[in-house]
One Martini backbone bead per residue (centre of mass of N, CA, C, O) as a GRO file, in nm:
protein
  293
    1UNK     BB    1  -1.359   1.467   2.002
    2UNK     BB    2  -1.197   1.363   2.261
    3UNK     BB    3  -0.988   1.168   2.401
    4UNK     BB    4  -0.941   0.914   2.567
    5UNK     BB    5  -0.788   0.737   2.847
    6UNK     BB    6  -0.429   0.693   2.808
    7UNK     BB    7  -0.151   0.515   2.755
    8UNK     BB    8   0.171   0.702   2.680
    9UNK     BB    9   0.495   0.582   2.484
   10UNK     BB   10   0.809   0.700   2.418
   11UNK     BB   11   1.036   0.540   2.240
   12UNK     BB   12   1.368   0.437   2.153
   13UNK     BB   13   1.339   0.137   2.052
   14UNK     BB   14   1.270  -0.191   1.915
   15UNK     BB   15   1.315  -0.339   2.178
   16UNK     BB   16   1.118  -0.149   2.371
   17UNK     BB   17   0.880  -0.195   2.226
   18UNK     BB   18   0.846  -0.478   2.190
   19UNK     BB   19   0.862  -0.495   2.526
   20UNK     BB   20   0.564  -0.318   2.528
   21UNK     BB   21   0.384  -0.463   2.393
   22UNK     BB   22   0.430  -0.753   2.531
   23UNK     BB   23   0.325  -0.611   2.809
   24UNK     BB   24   0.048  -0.475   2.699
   25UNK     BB   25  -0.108  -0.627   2.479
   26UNK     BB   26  -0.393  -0.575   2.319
   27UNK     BB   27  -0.461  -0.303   2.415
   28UNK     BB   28  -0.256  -0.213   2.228
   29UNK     BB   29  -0.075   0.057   2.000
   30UNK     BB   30   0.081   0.136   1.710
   31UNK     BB   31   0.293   0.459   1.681
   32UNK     BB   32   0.373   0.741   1.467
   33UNK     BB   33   0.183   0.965   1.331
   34UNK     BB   34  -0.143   0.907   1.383
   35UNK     BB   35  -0.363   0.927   1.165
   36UNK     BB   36  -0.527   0.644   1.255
   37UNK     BB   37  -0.506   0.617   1.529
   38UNK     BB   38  -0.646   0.901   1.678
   39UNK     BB   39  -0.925   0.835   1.507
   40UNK     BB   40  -0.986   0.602   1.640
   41UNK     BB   41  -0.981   0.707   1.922
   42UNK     BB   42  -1.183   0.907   1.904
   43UNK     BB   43  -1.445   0.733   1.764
   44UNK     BB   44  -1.438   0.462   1.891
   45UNK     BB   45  -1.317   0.191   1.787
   46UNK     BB   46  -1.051   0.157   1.971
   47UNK     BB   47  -1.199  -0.001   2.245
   48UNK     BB   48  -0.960  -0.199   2.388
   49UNK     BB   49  -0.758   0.091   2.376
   50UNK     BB   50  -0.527   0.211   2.651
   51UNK     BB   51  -0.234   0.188   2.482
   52UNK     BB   52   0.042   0.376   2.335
   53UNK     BB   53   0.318   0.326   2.093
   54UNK     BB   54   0.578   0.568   2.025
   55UNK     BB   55   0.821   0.522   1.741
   56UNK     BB   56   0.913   0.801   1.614
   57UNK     BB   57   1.189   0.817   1.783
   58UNK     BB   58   1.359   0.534   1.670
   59UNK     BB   59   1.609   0.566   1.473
   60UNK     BB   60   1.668   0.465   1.187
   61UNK     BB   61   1.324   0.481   1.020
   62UNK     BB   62   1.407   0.732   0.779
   63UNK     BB   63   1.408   0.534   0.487
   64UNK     BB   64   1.510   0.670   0.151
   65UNK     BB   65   1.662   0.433  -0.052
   66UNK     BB   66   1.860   0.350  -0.326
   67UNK     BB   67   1.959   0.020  -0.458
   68UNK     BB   68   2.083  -0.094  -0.686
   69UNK     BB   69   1.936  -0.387  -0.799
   70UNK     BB   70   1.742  -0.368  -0.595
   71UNK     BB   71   1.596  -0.080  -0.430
   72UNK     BB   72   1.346   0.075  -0.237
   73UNK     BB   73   1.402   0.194   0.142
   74UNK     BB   74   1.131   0.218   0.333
   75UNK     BB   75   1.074   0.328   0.676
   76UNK     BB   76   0.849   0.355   0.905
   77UNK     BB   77   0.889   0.687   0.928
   78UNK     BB   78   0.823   0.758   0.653
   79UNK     BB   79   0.710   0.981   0.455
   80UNK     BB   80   0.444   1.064   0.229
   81UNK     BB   81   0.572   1.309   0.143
   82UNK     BB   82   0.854   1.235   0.084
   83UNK     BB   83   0.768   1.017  -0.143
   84UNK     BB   84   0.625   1.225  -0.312
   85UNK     BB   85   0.889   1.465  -0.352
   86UNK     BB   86   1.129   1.253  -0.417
   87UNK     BB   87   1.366   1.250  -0.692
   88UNK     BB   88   1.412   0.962  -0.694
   89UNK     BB   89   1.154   0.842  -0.710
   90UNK     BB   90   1.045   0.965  -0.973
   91UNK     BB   91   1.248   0.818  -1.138
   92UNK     BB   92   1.242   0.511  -1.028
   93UNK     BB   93   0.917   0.539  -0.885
   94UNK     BB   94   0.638   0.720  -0.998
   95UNK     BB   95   0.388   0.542  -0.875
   96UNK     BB   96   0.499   0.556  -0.582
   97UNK     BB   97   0.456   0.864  -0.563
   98UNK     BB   98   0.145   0.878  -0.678
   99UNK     BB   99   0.041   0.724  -0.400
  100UNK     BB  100   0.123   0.886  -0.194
  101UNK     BB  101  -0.011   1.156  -0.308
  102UNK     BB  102  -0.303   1.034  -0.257
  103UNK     BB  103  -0.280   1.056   0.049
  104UNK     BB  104  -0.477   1.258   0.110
  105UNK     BB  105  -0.345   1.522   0.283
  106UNK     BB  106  -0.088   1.700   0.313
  107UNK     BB  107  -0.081   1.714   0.608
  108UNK     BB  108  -0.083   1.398   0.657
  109UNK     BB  109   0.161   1.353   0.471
  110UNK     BB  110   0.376   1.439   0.704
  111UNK     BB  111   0.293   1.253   0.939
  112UNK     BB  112   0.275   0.994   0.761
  113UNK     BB  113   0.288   0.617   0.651
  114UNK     BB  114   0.349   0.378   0.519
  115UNK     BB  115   0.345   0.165   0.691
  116UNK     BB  116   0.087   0.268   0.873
  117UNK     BB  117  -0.108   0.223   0.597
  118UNK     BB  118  -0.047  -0.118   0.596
  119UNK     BB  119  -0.113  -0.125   0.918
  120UNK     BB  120  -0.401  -0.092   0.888
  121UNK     BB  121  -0.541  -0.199   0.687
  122UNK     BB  122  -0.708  -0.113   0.424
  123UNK     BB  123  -0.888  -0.191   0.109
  124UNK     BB  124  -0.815   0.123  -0.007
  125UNK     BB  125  -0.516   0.141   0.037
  126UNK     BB  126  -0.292   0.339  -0.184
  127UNK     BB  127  -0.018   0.162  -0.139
  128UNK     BB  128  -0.086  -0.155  -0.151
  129UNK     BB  129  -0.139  -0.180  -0.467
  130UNK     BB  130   0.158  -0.083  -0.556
  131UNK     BB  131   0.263  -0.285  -0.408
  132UNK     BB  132   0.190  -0.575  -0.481
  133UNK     BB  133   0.256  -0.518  -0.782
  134UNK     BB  134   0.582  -0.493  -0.700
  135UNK     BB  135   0.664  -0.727  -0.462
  136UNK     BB  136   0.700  -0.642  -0.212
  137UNK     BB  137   0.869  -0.617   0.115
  138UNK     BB  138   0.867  -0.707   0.480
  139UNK     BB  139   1.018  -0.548   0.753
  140UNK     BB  140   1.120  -0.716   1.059
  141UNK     BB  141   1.055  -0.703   1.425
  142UNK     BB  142   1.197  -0.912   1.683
  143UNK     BB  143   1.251  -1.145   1.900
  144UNK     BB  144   1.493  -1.410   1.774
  145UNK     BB  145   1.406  -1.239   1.499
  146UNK     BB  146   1.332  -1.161   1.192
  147UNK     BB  147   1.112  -1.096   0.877
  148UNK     BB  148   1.018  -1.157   0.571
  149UNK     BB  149   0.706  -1.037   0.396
  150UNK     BB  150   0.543  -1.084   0.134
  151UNK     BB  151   0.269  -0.864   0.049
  152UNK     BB  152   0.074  -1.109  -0.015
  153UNK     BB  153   0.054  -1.201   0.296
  154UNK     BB  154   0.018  -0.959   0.502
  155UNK     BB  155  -0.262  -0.976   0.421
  156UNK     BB  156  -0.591  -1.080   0.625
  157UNK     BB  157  -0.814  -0.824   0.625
  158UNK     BB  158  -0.960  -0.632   0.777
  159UNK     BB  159  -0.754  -0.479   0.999
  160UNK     BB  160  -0.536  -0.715   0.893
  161UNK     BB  161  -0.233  -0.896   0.998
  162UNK     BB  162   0.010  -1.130   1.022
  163UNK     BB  163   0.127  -0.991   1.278
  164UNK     BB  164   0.296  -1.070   1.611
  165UNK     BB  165   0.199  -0.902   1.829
  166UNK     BB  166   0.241  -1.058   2.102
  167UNK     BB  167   0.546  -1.065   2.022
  168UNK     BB  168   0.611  -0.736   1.909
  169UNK     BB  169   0.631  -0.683   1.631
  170UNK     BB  170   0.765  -0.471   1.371
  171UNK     BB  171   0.784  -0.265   1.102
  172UNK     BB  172   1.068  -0.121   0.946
  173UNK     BB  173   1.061  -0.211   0.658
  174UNK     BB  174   1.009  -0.131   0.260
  175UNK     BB  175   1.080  -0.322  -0.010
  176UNK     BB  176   1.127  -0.192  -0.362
  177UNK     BB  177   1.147  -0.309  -0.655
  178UNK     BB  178   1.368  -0.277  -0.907
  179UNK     BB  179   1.334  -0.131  -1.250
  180UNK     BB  180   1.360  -0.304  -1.541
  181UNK     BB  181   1.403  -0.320  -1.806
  182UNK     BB  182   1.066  -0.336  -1.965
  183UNK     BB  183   0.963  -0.196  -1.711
  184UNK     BB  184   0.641  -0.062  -1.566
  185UNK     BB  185   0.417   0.155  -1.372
  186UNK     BB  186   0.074   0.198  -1.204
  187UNK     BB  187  -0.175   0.425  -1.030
  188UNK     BB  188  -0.532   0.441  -0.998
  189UNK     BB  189  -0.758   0.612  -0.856
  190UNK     BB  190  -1.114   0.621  -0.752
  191UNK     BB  191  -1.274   0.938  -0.646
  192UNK     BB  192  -1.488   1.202  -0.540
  193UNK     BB  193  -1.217   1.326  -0.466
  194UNK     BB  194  -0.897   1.379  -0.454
  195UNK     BB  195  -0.926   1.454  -0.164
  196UNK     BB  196  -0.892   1.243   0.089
  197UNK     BB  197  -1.045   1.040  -0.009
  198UNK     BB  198  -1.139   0.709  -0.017
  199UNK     BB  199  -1.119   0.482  -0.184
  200UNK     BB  200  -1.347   0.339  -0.424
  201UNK     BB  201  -1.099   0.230  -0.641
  202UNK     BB  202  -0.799   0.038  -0.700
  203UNK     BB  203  -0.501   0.037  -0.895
  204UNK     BB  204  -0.242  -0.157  -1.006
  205UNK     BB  205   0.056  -0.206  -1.212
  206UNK     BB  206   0.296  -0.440  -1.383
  207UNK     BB  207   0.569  -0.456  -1.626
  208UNK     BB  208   0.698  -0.686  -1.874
  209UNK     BB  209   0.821  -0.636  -2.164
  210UNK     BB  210   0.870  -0.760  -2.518
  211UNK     BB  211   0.900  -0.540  -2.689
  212UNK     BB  212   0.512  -0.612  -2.750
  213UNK     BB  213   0.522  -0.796  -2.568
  214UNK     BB  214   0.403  -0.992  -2.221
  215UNK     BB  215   0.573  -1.137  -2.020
  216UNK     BB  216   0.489  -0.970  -1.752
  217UNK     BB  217   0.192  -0.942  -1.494
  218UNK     BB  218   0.051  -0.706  -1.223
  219UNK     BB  219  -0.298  -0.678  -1.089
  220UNK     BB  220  -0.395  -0.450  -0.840
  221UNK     BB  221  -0.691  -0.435  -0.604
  222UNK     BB  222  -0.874  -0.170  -0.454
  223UNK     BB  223  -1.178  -0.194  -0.266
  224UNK     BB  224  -1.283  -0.531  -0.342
  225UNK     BB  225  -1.208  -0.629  -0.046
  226UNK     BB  226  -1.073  -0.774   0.229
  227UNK     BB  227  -0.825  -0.726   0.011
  228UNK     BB  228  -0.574  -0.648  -0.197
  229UNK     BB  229  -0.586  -0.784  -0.533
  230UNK     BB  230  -0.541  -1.014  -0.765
  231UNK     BB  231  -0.561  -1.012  -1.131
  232UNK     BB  232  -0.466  -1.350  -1.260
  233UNK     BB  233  -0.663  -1.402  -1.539
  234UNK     BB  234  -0.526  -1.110  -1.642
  235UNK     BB  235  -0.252  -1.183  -1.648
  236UNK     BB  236  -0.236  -1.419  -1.794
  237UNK     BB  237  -0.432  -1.307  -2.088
  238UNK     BB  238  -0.173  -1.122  -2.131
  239UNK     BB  239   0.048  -1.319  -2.185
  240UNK     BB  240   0.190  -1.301  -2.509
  241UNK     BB  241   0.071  -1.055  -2.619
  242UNK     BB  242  -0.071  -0.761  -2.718
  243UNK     BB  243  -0.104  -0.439  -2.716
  244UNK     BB  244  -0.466  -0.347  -2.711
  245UNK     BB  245  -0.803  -0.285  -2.690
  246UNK     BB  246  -0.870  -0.596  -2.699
  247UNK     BB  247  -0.674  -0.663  -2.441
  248UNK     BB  248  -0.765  -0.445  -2.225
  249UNK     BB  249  -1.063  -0.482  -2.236
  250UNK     BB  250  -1.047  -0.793  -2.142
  251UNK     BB  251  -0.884  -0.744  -1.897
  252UNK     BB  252  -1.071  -0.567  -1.766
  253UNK     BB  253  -1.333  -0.805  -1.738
  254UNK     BB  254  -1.132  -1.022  -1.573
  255UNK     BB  255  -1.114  -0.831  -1.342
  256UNK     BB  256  -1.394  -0.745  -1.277
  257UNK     BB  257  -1.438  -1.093  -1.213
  258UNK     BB  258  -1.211  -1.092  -0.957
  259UNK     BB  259  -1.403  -0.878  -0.819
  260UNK     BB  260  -1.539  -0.831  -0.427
  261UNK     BB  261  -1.773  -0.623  -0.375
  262UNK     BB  262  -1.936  -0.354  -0.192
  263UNK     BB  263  -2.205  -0.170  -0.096
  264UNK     BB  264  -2.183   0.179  -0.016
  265UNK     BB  265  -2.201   0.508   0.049
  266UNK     BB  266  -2.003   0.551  -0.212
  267UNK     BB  267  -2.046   0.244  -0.386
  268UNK     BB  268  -2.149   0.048  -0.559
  269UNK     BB  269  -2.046  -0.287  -0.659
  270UNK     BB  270  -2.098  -0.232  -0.978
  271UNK     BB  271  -1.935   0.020  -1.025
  272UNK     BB  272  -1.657  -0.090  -0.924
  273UNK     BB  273  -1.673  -0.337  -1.134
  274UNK     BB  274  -1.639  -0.110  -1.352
  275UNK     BB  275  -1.386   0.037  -1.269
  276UNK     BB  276  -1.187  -0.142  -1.272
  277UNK     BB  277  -1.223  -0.215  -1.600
  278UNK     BB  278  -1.117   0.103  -1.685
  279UNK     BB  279  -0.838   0.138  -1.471
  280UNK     BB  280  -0.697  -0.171  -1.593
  281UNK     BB  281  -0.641  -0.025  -1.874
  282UNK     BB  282  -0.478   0.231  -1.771
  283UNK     BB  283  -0.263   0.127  -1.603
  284UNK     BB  284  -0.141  -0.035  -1.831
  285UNK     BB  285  -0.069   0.182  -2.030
  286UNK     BB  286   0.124   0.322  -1.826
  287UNK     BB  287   0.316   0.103  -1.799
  288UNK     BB  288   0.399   0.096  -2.050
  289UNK     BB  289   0.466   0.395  -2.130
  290UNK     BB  290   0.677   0.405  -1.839
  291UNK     BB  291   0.905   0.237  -1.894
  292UNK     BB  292   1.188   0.105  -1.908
  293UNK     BB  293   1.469   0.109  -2.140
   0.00000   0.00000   0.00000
């Protein structure tokens, strides 16, 4: 199926983006890599978008960098390939490595971006819920000042967030917090073939032991809900634990009650709700297992 025809903008500046999302309104539409942007406008989804502002070429916006005490900086412009490959995340971050990786194939990874991943907003979406459950937040910019943004805010329903596109509003960087000593994450899809296809759900968790005992943990499930979602009760009733096969099984079945999935052609409700149970168990153990030490 071939391209709408669309006005296309190749900007050079944060500026010159935000002042033309903001003179074209809502018929328009920010693109990096165009992975989703693209996908979308063959198949007539992006129905009332007649114009596109390419912000690719912007300097300075394919940040990958770890600072000590603070985290990982991924620019809008990072590619998922970027993140998947680089050994300072892989030693710093791998479970972050390993959602990048999740995402689609080699090739959309190449052109792809975590930031465009998450402003998609899919409830599927690989990336959003190990930033959630590491307590990610984005930067944006706007006119008169950006704002950082708390990743549990960030998404507010099916290809919903927060962001005041009609102000300009623009997400410029990812700041995922640096890993402490008894912290560490993991994150597991389950789809029917490992490439391509979207979660039918994703977990990811992240824990900070104290000895053998869990001091804090949050538990993010993607797939089950229309964003995101944290599995609270499941957090609770872990605090204060050891981690044993009869506390990840409780776990497990608190998340599944958590879970607000949908059946659709890919998998049940219950299909989902009961995966959601087998890898919050896996989550917590890999979390455990490959923590700071």
């Amino acid at each position: 199926m071939a391209l709408p025809a669309i006005d296309y903008y190749a900007v050079r500046s944060l500026e010159e983006a935000s002042a033309k999302m903001t003179e074209l309104g809502p018929r328009a539409i920010l693109m990096s890599g165009g992975t989703d942007v693209i996908i979308l406008l063959k198949e007539r989804v992006l129905k009332d978008v007649d114009s596109v502002v390419d912000i690719k070429g912007i300097p300075g916006l394919d940040t990958l960098e770890f600072e000590e005490g603070r985290g990982l900086r991924v620019g809008a412009n990072t590619k998922l390939f970027a993140i998947q490959t680089s050994d300072l995340v892989r030693e710093k971050m791998p479970a972050v490595s390993q959602a990048a990786h999740y995402v689609a194939s080699a090739q959309i990874r190449r052109k792809g971006t975590m930031a465009g991943n998450i402003c998609n907003a899919s409830p599927s979406a690989d990336t959003a819920s190990i930033l959630l459950a590491m307590n990610a937040e984005v930067s944006t910019y706007r006119p008169g000042g950006g704002r950082i943004i708390p990743i549990g805010e960030f998404f507010k329903g099916v290809k919903k967030t927060c962001l005041d596109k009609n102000g300009g509003e623009i997400v410029t960087e990812i700041l995922i917090s640096a890993l402490k000593s008894g912290e560490g994450s993991a994150y597991f899809k389950h789809s029917v073939r490992k490439a391509m296809d979207l979660a039918i759900i994703g977990v990811a968790a992240w824990i900070r032991m104290d000895k053998k005992t869990v001091a804090d943990v949050r538990i993010a499930m993607g797939g089950v809900g229309i964003t995101p979602l944290r599995a609270c009760q499941a957090e609770e009733f872990l605090k204060g634990r050891e981690i044993t096969e009869e506390t990840l099984e409780e776990a497990g079945r608190l998340a599944m009650g958590e879970a607000k999935p949908i059946s659709d052609v890919r998998a049940s409700a219950e299909y989902r709700a009961d995966m959601v149970r087998v890898y919050t168990k896996r989550a917590i153990k890999e979390a455990v297992a490959t923590r700071k030490v």
